[in-house]
Amino acid sequence: MHRIFAVLCGAIATFLTILLTCSVPAQGQLPGLPDLSGGRLFEQPQSDRRDIKLHPIIFDGRRLFAIAGLSHIQGSGELTLQQRAAEIEINLYAIAQRLTDPSQIVSEVRVDERSQQPVIYINQQYLMTVTALDAESQGMPPRLWADEVIEMLGQSLVRYHQERQPEQQLQQVGIAIALLLALVVTHHLLERQRHRRLRHRAGHEQELTAMQQQEQESDVPANELFERKNLLQQQIANLDAQVRLMRLGEIASWGLGIAYILGLFPQTRWLQLWLIQGPGITLLRLAGVVIGITVANRLGDRLVQRLFQSVIHGRLWLPVGPSTTQSNQRFTRRVSTSIGVTQGVIRTLIAIIGALVALGTIGVSIEPIIASLGVIGLGVSLAAQDVIKDTISGLLILLEDQFAEGDVIVVDGKGGQVEHMNLRITQLRNTEGALITIPNSAIRAVDNLSNGWARVDMGINVSYNTDLDHAMAVIMDTAIAMSQERGWRQKILDHPELLGVDHFGDHSITLRLWIKVQPLKQWEVAREFRRRLKKAFDEAQISMPFPQQELWFRTPLALEPSQFKERPSQP
């Protein structure tokens, strides 16, 4: 396992190294990778003139040096600089193709009599003229810069000839095959480790789900239960981060390996240079931004979790009154909701910063965007007043502890369990499984059915011919017996209370019973009590009411005796 992580860390380190070398001059490089430094290509001009524009000279897929022009010259001036670079490259390829023996390279510098500028010849063939701007951009005299250019050209021509020899080609093929095999083995090992962590993650999620379902029935203190849930959530987050890093490691290793293989052969080196110079460097930098955002989100989540852990241990704020089981459960539920909301706010800020950095990476100037943030914020505040109202309302809901995630609430006749909450919206899951989304600013009055404790408010109907004292005694005996049983003792918080006769109906008399229970247990207790009460009524021969109606006639009915004669039966 440690070796796998070593390979992964090495791939990521190489990835970051390539990312840095795309913007920082490098003096050395691995074989097969292009000369990213380009000699003096990426150095700033040494003269006082800052209007000098550089253009690279590329030969055999490698950057050799740069020629210079004036950046303020538009139109034909820019085309002239590109045409001059293309002419130099064409001349250099023509010289290399005619070269049969690297030891026959003869380079010399001649001074043009009219312009007094150094002119470079190789094997008596004209290559280029070193202009004053070329030398000035490198901060040295023209003749000295011409000598350095000749040295670089000689090394490039020798390398051009050697890389096309059969022995060198076979050696490069062997390196490419070995690297491909290493990539396949690394991919297989990383995939095995990734699937193993996914299985561990699934197991932790099942354990967390079971813990959340048994939260109300557990005898474990709320603080300890919160720490266990937080530990499981941290383990799940760590496994997620490891899986993402392994996936990035696979992508980085394949990308770097393929780029290295492309650089081994002169026929494909241009493709490697195009990938690194053009879209490749942009993708690398964007990948660096994505990695930075991921790491920042992970650090932010850990920081928020550590902060709220200190809060739940020290009770620094969010007072909940006396330390009881219900208050501890309420406190931990409130802290869990606050953790999710705070992490969402931090992730939003990190995403905004990451978007600005990504825009700067692809070449978009972000200074005007930052300078206009005040005007943009004013316009957004005017156009999105409802969003601002939602955010303020969500903040007040959290501070006043109106409800939290896991509570069962009723808002404007729509009820359900709070499945998700942030500063803008609250999402409820009703009994039919529908997800109800309510903007926080639309919540005017809310019924919280699970804050602190709940109550079974039951109306029991009995018929008019029932002995009420006997029925009330049976109801109380059933309720007390249920409250003293081991399985229901923790759910029923107080002695059941029978209020007495509550209502005279058309067909029945209503007796009112109250049972104080734990939050969200009122429905479970009520269903079980109804089952027990039906059995108790049957044993006590107390009849349940049914619809009945009495008819009163103002005059007696005159019924003829013949109406009661039996009718003959049909054959």
Tab-separated table of C-alpha atoms in Angstrom, residues 112-435:
chain	number	residue	atom	x	y	z
A	112	ASP	CA	27.263	42.365	-43.254
A	113	GLU	CA	29.127	45.326	-44.783
A	114	ARG	CA	26.005	47.434	-45.249
A	115	SER	CA	24.094	46.841	-41.998
A	116	GLN	CA	27.095	45.858	-39.867
A	117	GLN	CA	25.026	43.018	-38.398
A	118	PRO	CA	26.309	39.468	-37.762
A	119	VAL	CA	25.194	36.902	-40.340
A	120	ILE	CA	25.297	33.184	-39.482
A	121	TYR	CA	26.341	30.623	-42.111
A	122	ILE	CA	26.423	26.842	-41.666
A	123	ASN	CA	28.323	24.788	-44.228
A	124	GLN	CA	28.479	27.874	-46.456
A	125	GLN	CA	24.668	28.166	-46.420
A	126	TYR	CA	22.932	31.280	-45.156
A	127	LEU	CA	20.851	30.725	-42.040
A	128	MET	CA	19.911	34.057	-40.428
A	129	THR	CA	20.935	37.594	-39.569
A	130	VAL	CA	21.266	38.558	-35.893
A	131	THR	CA	19.573	41.945	-35.528
A	132	ALA	CA	20.217	44.571	-32.898
A	133	LEU	CA	16.831	43.813	-31.325
A	134	ASP	CA	17.754	40.120	-31.044
A	135	ALA	CA	20.874	40.948	-29.092
A	136	GLU	CA	19.218	43.729	-27.095
A	137	SER	CA	16.442	41.390	-25.968
A	138	GLN	CA	19.104	39.106	-24.474
A	139	GLY	CA	21.147	41.930	-22.944
A	140	MET	CA	24.414	41.243	-24.769
A	141	PRO	CA	26.324	42.468	-27.851
A	142	PRO	CA	25.193	41.143	-31.252
A	143	ARG	CA	28.409	39.231	-31.926
A	144	LEU	CA	28.384	37.484	-28.558
A	145	TRP	CA	24.738	36.498	-28.985
A	146	ALA	CA	25.532	35.191	-32.505
A	147	ASP	CA	28.248	32.950	-31.060
A	148	GLU	CA	25.802	31.508	-28.524
A	149	VAL	CA	23.270	30.896	-31.274
A	150	ILE	CA	25.892	29.034	-33.311
A	151	GLU	CA	26.682	26.812	-30.336
A	152	MET	CA	23.014	25.950	-29.811
A	153	LEU	CA	22.554	25.267	-33.517
A	154	GLY	CA	25.559	22.937	-33.641
A	155	GLN	CA	24.235	20.873	-30.729
A	156	SER	CA	20.783	20.710	-32.315
A	157	LEU	CA	22.112	19.517	-35.661
A	158	VAL	CA	24.203	16.782	-34.016
A	159	ARG	CA	21.187	15.645	-32.013
A	160	TYR	CA	19.021	15.762	-35.167
A	161	HIS	CA	21.385	13.344	-36.900
A	162	GLN	CA	21.836	10.986	-33.919
A	163	GLU	CA	18.135	10.602	-33.185
A	164	ARG	CA	17.496	9.269	-36.685
A	165	GLN	CA	20.006	6.443	-36.452
A	166	PRO	CA	18.493	2.890	-36.300
A	167	GLU	CA	20.237	2.050	-33.044
A	168	GLN	CA	18.850	5.157	-31.350
A	169	GLN	CA	15.371	4.481	-32.755
A	170	LEU	CA	15.372	0.907	-31.356
A	171	GLN	CA	16.484	2.182	-27.978
A	172	GLN	CA	13.673	4.740	-27.928
A	173	VAL	CA	11.145	2.045	-28.903
A	174	GLY	CA	12.320	-0.096	-25.977
A	175	ILE	CA	11.940	2.821	-23.584
A	176	ALA	CA	8.430	3.514	-24.904
A	177	ILE	CA	7.357	-0.142	-24.468
A	178	ALA	CA	8.768	-0.295	-20.928
A	179	LEU	CA	7.003	2.938	-20.031
A	180	LEU	CA	3.696	1.677	-21.417
A	181	LEU	CA	3.997	-1.514	-19.362
A	182	ALA	CA	4.757	0.560	-16.257
A	183	LEU	CA	1.706	2.707	-16.935
A	184	VAL	CA	-0.528	-0.356	-17.307
A	185	VAL	CA	0.761	-1.879	-14.049
A	186	THR	CA	0.379	1.436	-12.210
A	187	HIS	CA	-3.138	1.824	-13.559
A	188	HIS	CA	-4.080	-1.697	-12.431
A	189	LEU	CA	-2.694	-1.168	-8.912
A	190	LEU	CA	-4.364	2.202	-8.516
A	191	GLU	CA	-7.681	0.794	-9.728
A	192	ARG	CA	-7.509	-1.994	-7.148
A	193	GLN	CA	-6.778	0.470	-4.360
A	194	ARG	CA	-9.539	2.789	-5.582
A	195	HIS	CA	-12.167	0.015	-5.635
A	196	ARG	CA	-11.067	-1.107	-2.165
A	197	ARG	CA	-11.603	2.390	-0.809
A	198	LEU	CA	-14.960	2.608	-2.532
A	199	ARG	CA	-16.025	-0.566	-0.716
A	200	HIS	CA	-14.822	0.878	2.595
A	201	ARG	CA	-16.748	4.054	1.834
A	202	ALA	CA	-19.948	2.107	1.123
A	203	GLY	CA	-19.555	0.272	4.438
A	204	HIS	CA	-19.091	3.540	6.337
A	205	GLU	CA	-22.161	5.009	4.630
A	206	GLN	CA	-24.284	2.024	5.658
A	207	GLU	CA	-23.030	2.329	9.225
A	208	LEU	CA	-23.778	6.041	9.241
A	209	THR	CA	-27.288	5.451	7.886
A	210	ALA	CA	-27.980	2.811	10.539
A	211	MET	CA	-26.668	5.132	13.243
A	212	GLN	CA	-28.942	7.943	12.060
A	213	GLN	CA	-31.956	5.616	12.059
A	214	GLN	CA	-31.209	4.421	15.605
A	215	GLU	CA	-30.265	7.848	16.910
A	216	GLN	CA	-33.472	8.325	18.913
A	217	GLU	CA	-33.441	4.817	20.384
A	218	SER	CA	-29.785	4.723	21.394
A	219	ASP	CA	-28.714	5.002	25.046
A	220	VAL	CA	-25.431	6.633	24.017
A	221	PRO	CA	-25.119	10.319	25.054
A	222	ALA	CA	-25.804	12.803	22.289
A	223	ASN	CA	-22.279	14.279	22.388
A	224	GLU	CA	-20.665	10.870	22.023
A	225	LEU	CA	-23.085	9.932	19.246
A	226	PHE	CA	-22.271	13.173	17.436
A	227	GLU	CA	-18.535	12.407	17.673
A	228	ARG	CA	-19.085	8.944	16.192
A	229	LYS	CA	-21.125	10.364	13.321
A	230	ASN	CA	-18.538	13.086	12.758
A	231	LEU	CA	-15.745	10.493	12.742
A	232	LEU	CA	-17.602	8.408	10.162
A	233	GLN	CA	-18.220	11.489	8.034
A	234	GLN	CA	-14.521	12.388	8.214
A	235	GLN	CA	-13.543	8.861	7.191
A	236	ILE	CA	-15.960	9.019	4.257
A	237	ALA	CA	-14.551	12.413	3.234
A	238	ASN	CA	-10.971	11.074	3.507
A	239	LEU	CA	-11.848	8.090	1.343
A	240	ASP	CA	-13.471	10.407	-1.207
A	241	ALA	CA	-10.327	12.540	-1.290
A	242	GLN	CA	-8.135	9.460	-1.738
A	243	VAL	CA	-10.332	8.186	-4.572
A	244	ARG	CA	-10.167	11.568	-6.316
A	245	LEU	CA	-6.390	11.744	-5.880
A	246	MET	CA	-6.013	8.256	-7.294
A	247	ARG	CA	-8.144	9.180	-10.292
A	248	LEU	CA	-6.082	12.338	-10.807
A	249	GLY	CA	-2.934	10.251	-10.383
A	250	GLU	CA	-4.082	7.879	-13.115
A	251	ILE	CA	-4.901	10.744	-15.462
A	252	ALA	CA	-1.638	12.533	-14.682
A	253	SER	CA	0.471	9.388	-15.106
A	254	TRP	CA	-1.135	8.533	-18.453
A	255	GLY	CA	-0.889	12.101	-19.678
A	256	LEU	CA	2.745	12.526	-18.674
A	257	GLY	CA	3.632	9.068	-19.942
A	258	ILE	CA	2.086	9.652	-23.351
A	259	ALA	CA	3.694	13.100	-23.554
A	260	TYR	CA	7.065	11.554	-22.701
A	261	ILE	CA	6.641	8.838	-25.348
A	262	LEU	CA	5.709	11.437	-27.966
A	263	GLY	CA	8.900	13.312	-27.117
A	264	LEU	CA	11.081	10.253	-27.631
A	265	PHE	CA	10.651	10.290	-31.404
A	266	PRO	CA	11.399	13.311	-33.608
A	267	GLN	CA	8.475	12.426	-35.872
A	268	THR	CA	5.946	12.950	-33.009
A	269	ARG	CA	7.770	15.556	-30.933
A	270	TRP	CA	5.883	18.365	-32.662
A	271	LEU	CA	2.645	16.943	-31.261
A	272	GLN	CA	4.101	16.909	-27.764
A	273	LEU	CA	5.264	20.482	-28.150
A	274	TRP	CA	1.847	21.519	-29.479
A	275	LEU	CA	0.119	19.906	-26.502
A	276	ILE	CA	2.429	21.532	-23.967
A	277	GLN	CA	2.703	24.877	-25.711
A	278	GLY	CA	-0.951	25.272	-26.744
A	279	PRO	CA	-3.933	23.610	-25.069
A	280	GLY	CA	-1.789	21.343	-22.930
A	281	ILE	CA	-0.347	24.072	-20.725
A	282	THR	CA	-3.818	25.586	-20.311
A	283	LEU	CA	-5.268	22.230	-19.290
A	284	LEU	CA	-2.407	21.652	-16.867
A	285	ARG	CA	-2.940	24.998	-15.228
A	286	LEU	CA	-6.708	24.493	-15.091
A	287	ALA	CA	-6.095	21.068	-13.537
A	288	GLY	CA	-3.875	22.784	-10.979
A	289	VAL	CA	-6.703	25.203	-10.194
A	290	VAL	CA	-9.137	22.300	-9.791
A	291	ILE	CA	-6.711	20.520	-7.466
A	292	GLY	CA	-6.265	23.711	-5.489
A	293	ILE	CA	-10.037	24.163	-5.146
A	294	THR	CA	-10.434	20.542	-4.041
A	295	VAL	CA	-7.690	20.854	-1.431
A	296	ALA	CA	-9.083	24.189	-0.208
A	297	ASN	CA	-12.580	22.697	0.126
A	298	ARG	CA	-11.183	19.747	2.046
A	299	LEU	CA	-9.204	21.997	4.391
A	300	GLY	CA	-12.243	24.234	4.855
A	301	ASP	CA	-14.444	21.255	5.742
A	302	ARG	CA	-11.894	19.991	8.260
A	303	LEU	CA	-11.534	23.446	9.793
A	304	VAL	CA	-15.312	23.825	10.189
A	305	GLN	CA	-15.603	20.338	11.700
A	306	ARG	CA	-12.797	21.037	14.176
A	307	LEU	CA	-14.373	24.375	15.099
A	308	PHE	CA	-17.786	22.875	15.807
A	309	GLN	CA	-16.201	19.977	17.677
A	310	SER	CA	-14.691	22.492	20.074
A	311	VAL	CA	-18.106	24.156	20.286
A	312	ILE	CA	-19.924	20.934	21.153
A	313	HIS	CA	-17.320	20.051	23.782
A	314	GLY	CA	-17.084	23.455	25.412
A	315	ARG	CA	-20.574	24.841	24.749
A	316	LEU	CA	-19.051	28.139	23.683
A	317	TRP	CA	-22.358	29.327	22.239
A	318	LEU	CA	-25.767	28.062	21.104
A	319	PRO	CA	-27.165	27.657	24.661
A	320	VAL	CA	-29.751	24.920	25.000
A	321	GLY	CA	-30.650	25.106	28.666
A	322	PRO	CA	-30.194	22.289	31.170
A	323	SER	CA	-28.110	19.308	30.131
A	324	THR	CA	-30.647	16.597	29.328
A	325	THR	CA	-30.856	13.906	26.705
A	326	GLN	CA	-33.346	15.936	24.670
A	327	SER	CA	-31.307	19.142	24.934
A	328	ASN	CA	-28.120	17.346	23.901
A	329	GLN	CA	-29.860	15.797	20.907
A	330	ARG	CA	-31.264	19.183	19.956
A	331	PHE	CA	-27.864	20.798	20.354
A	332	THR	CA	-26.069	18.223	18.192
A	333	ARG	CA	-28.779	18.447	15.526
A	334	ARG	CA	-28.394	22.226	15.480
A	335	VAL	CA	-24.613	21.954	15.261
A	336	SER	CA	-24.875	19.432	12.385
A	337	THR	CA	-27.105	21.828	10.436
A	338	SER	CA	-24.744	24.729	11.136
A	339	ILE	CA	-21.802	22.651	9.908
A	340	GLY	CA	-23.523	21.960	6.574
A	341	VAL	CA	-24.525	25.596	6.062
A	342	THR	CA	-21.069	26.944	6.980
A	343	GLN	CA	-19.340	24.471	4.695
A	344	GLY	CA	-21.685	25.487	1.866
A	345	VAL	CA	-20.820	29.169	2.327
A	346	ILE	CA	-17.073	28.451	2.372
A	347	ARG	CA	-17.309	26.268	-0.726
A	348	THR	CA	-19.183	29.016	-2.545
A	349	LEU	CA	-16.455	31.550	-1.716
A	350	ILE	CA	-13.742	29.105	-2.781
A	351	ALA	CA	-15.599	28.421	-6.041
A	352	ILE	CA	-15.812	32.162	-6.800
A	353	ILE	CA	-12.098	32.628	-6.123
A	354	GLY	CA	-11.286	29.527	-8.170
A	355	ALA	CA	-13.370	30.836	-11.086
A	356	LEU	CA	-11.449	34.124	-11.045
A	357	VAL	CA	-8.127	32.265	-10.949
A	358	ALA	CA	-9.256	29.993	-13.807
A	359	LEU	CA	-10.202	33.019	-15.908
A	360	GLY	CA	-6.774	34.496	-15.285
A	361	THR	CA	-5.183	31.167	-16.208
A	362	ILE	CA	-6.790	31.051	-19.657
A	363	GLY	CA	-5.729	34.620	-20.343
A	364	VAL	CA	-8.811	36.615	-19.362
A	365	SER	CA	-7.932	39.806	-17.526
A	366	ILE	CA	-9.598	39.697	-14.108
A	367	GLU	CA	-8.559	43.205	-13.002
A	368	PRO	CA	-11.623	44.824	-14.617
A	369	ILE	CA	-13.831	42.141	-13.074
A	370	ILE	CA	-12.421	42.763	-9.598
A	371	ALA	CA	-12.627	46.532	-10.065
A	372	SER	CA	-16.271	46.283	-11.073
A	373	LEU	CA	-17.300	43.947	-8.243
A	374	GLY	CA	-18.900	46.847	-6.377
A	375	VAL	CA	-21.094	47.794	-9.328
A	376	ILE	CA	-21.838	44.131	-10.043
A	377	GLY	CA	-22.770	43.576	-6.400
A	378	LEU	CA	-25.127	46.562	-6.475
A	379	GLY	CA	-26.787	45.310	-9.647
A	380	VAL	CA	-27.083	41.777	-8.271
A	381	SER	CA	-28.564	43.086	-5.018
A	382	LEU	CA	-31.232	44.985	-6.949
A	383	ALA	CA	-31.988	42.131	-9.335
A	384	ALA	CA	-31.867	39.363	-6.720
A	385	GLN	CA	-33.697	40.867	-3.784
A	386	ASP	CA	-35.578	37.627	-3.181
A	387	VAL	CA	-32.284	35.728	-2.883
A	388	ILE	CA	-31.029	38.239	-0.315
A	389	LYS	CA	-34.269	37.918	1.620
A	390	ASP	CA	-33.957	34.132	1.519
A	391	THR	CA	-30.385	34.322	2.815
A	392	ILE	CA	-31.257	36.653	5.692
A	393	SER	CA	-34.265	34.522	6.625
A	394	GLY	CA	-32.144	31.361	6.555
A	395	LEU	CA	-29.572	32.980	8.835
A	396	LEU	CA	-32.282	34.004	11.308
A	397	ILE	CA	-33.775	30.493	11.237
A	398	LEU	CA	-30.410	29.069	12.256
A	399	LEU	CA	-29.717	31.669	14.938
A	400	GLU	CA	-33.198	31.361	16.473
A	401	ASP	CA	-33.183	27.561	16.178
A	402	GLN	CA	-36.607	27.447	14.552
A	403	PHE	CA	-35.788	24.068	13.013
A	404	ALA	CA	-32.814	22.035	11.796
A	405	GLU	CA	-32.071	19.138	9.497
A	406	GLY	CA	-33.900	16.027	10.701
A	407	ASP	CA	-36.834	17.923	12.229
A	408	VAL	CA	-40.403	17.318	11.098
A	409	ILE	CA	-42.133	20.619	10.387
A	410	VAL	CA	-45.309	21.973	8.801
A	411	VAL	CA	-45.117	25.165	6.705
A	412	ASP	CA	-48.318	26.568	5.220
A	413	GLY	CA	-50.006	23.197	5.346
A	414	LYS	CA	-47.037	21.398	3.756
A	415	GLY	CA	-45.311	19.047	6.143
A	416	GLY	CA	-42.379	16.690	6.069
A	417	GLN	CA	-38.934	15.973	7.430
A	418	VAL	CA	-36.237	18.569	6.793
A	419	GLU	CA	-33.877	16.718	4.474
A	420	HIS	CA	-31.627	19.612	3.485
A	421	MET	CA	-31.283	23.222	4.506
A	422	ASN	CA	-29.017	26.092	3.516
A	423	LEU	CA	-29.211	29.854	3.716
A	424	ARG	CA	-31.546	30.082	0.706
A	425	ILE	CA	-33.929	27.116	0.693
A	426	THR	CA	-35.380	24.413	2.915
A	427	GLN	CA	-36.235	21.016	1.439
A	428	LEU	CA	-38.858	18.738	3.019
A	429	ARG	CA	-39.568	15.078	2.285
A	430	ASN	CA	-43.226	14.280	2.896
A	431	THR	CA	-44.815	10.907	3.646
A	432	GLU	CA	-45.355	10.198	-0.053
A	433	GLY	CA	-41.661	10.697	-0.787
A	434	ALA	CA	-42.085	13.995	-2.626
A	435	LEU	CA	-39.322	16.557	-2.117
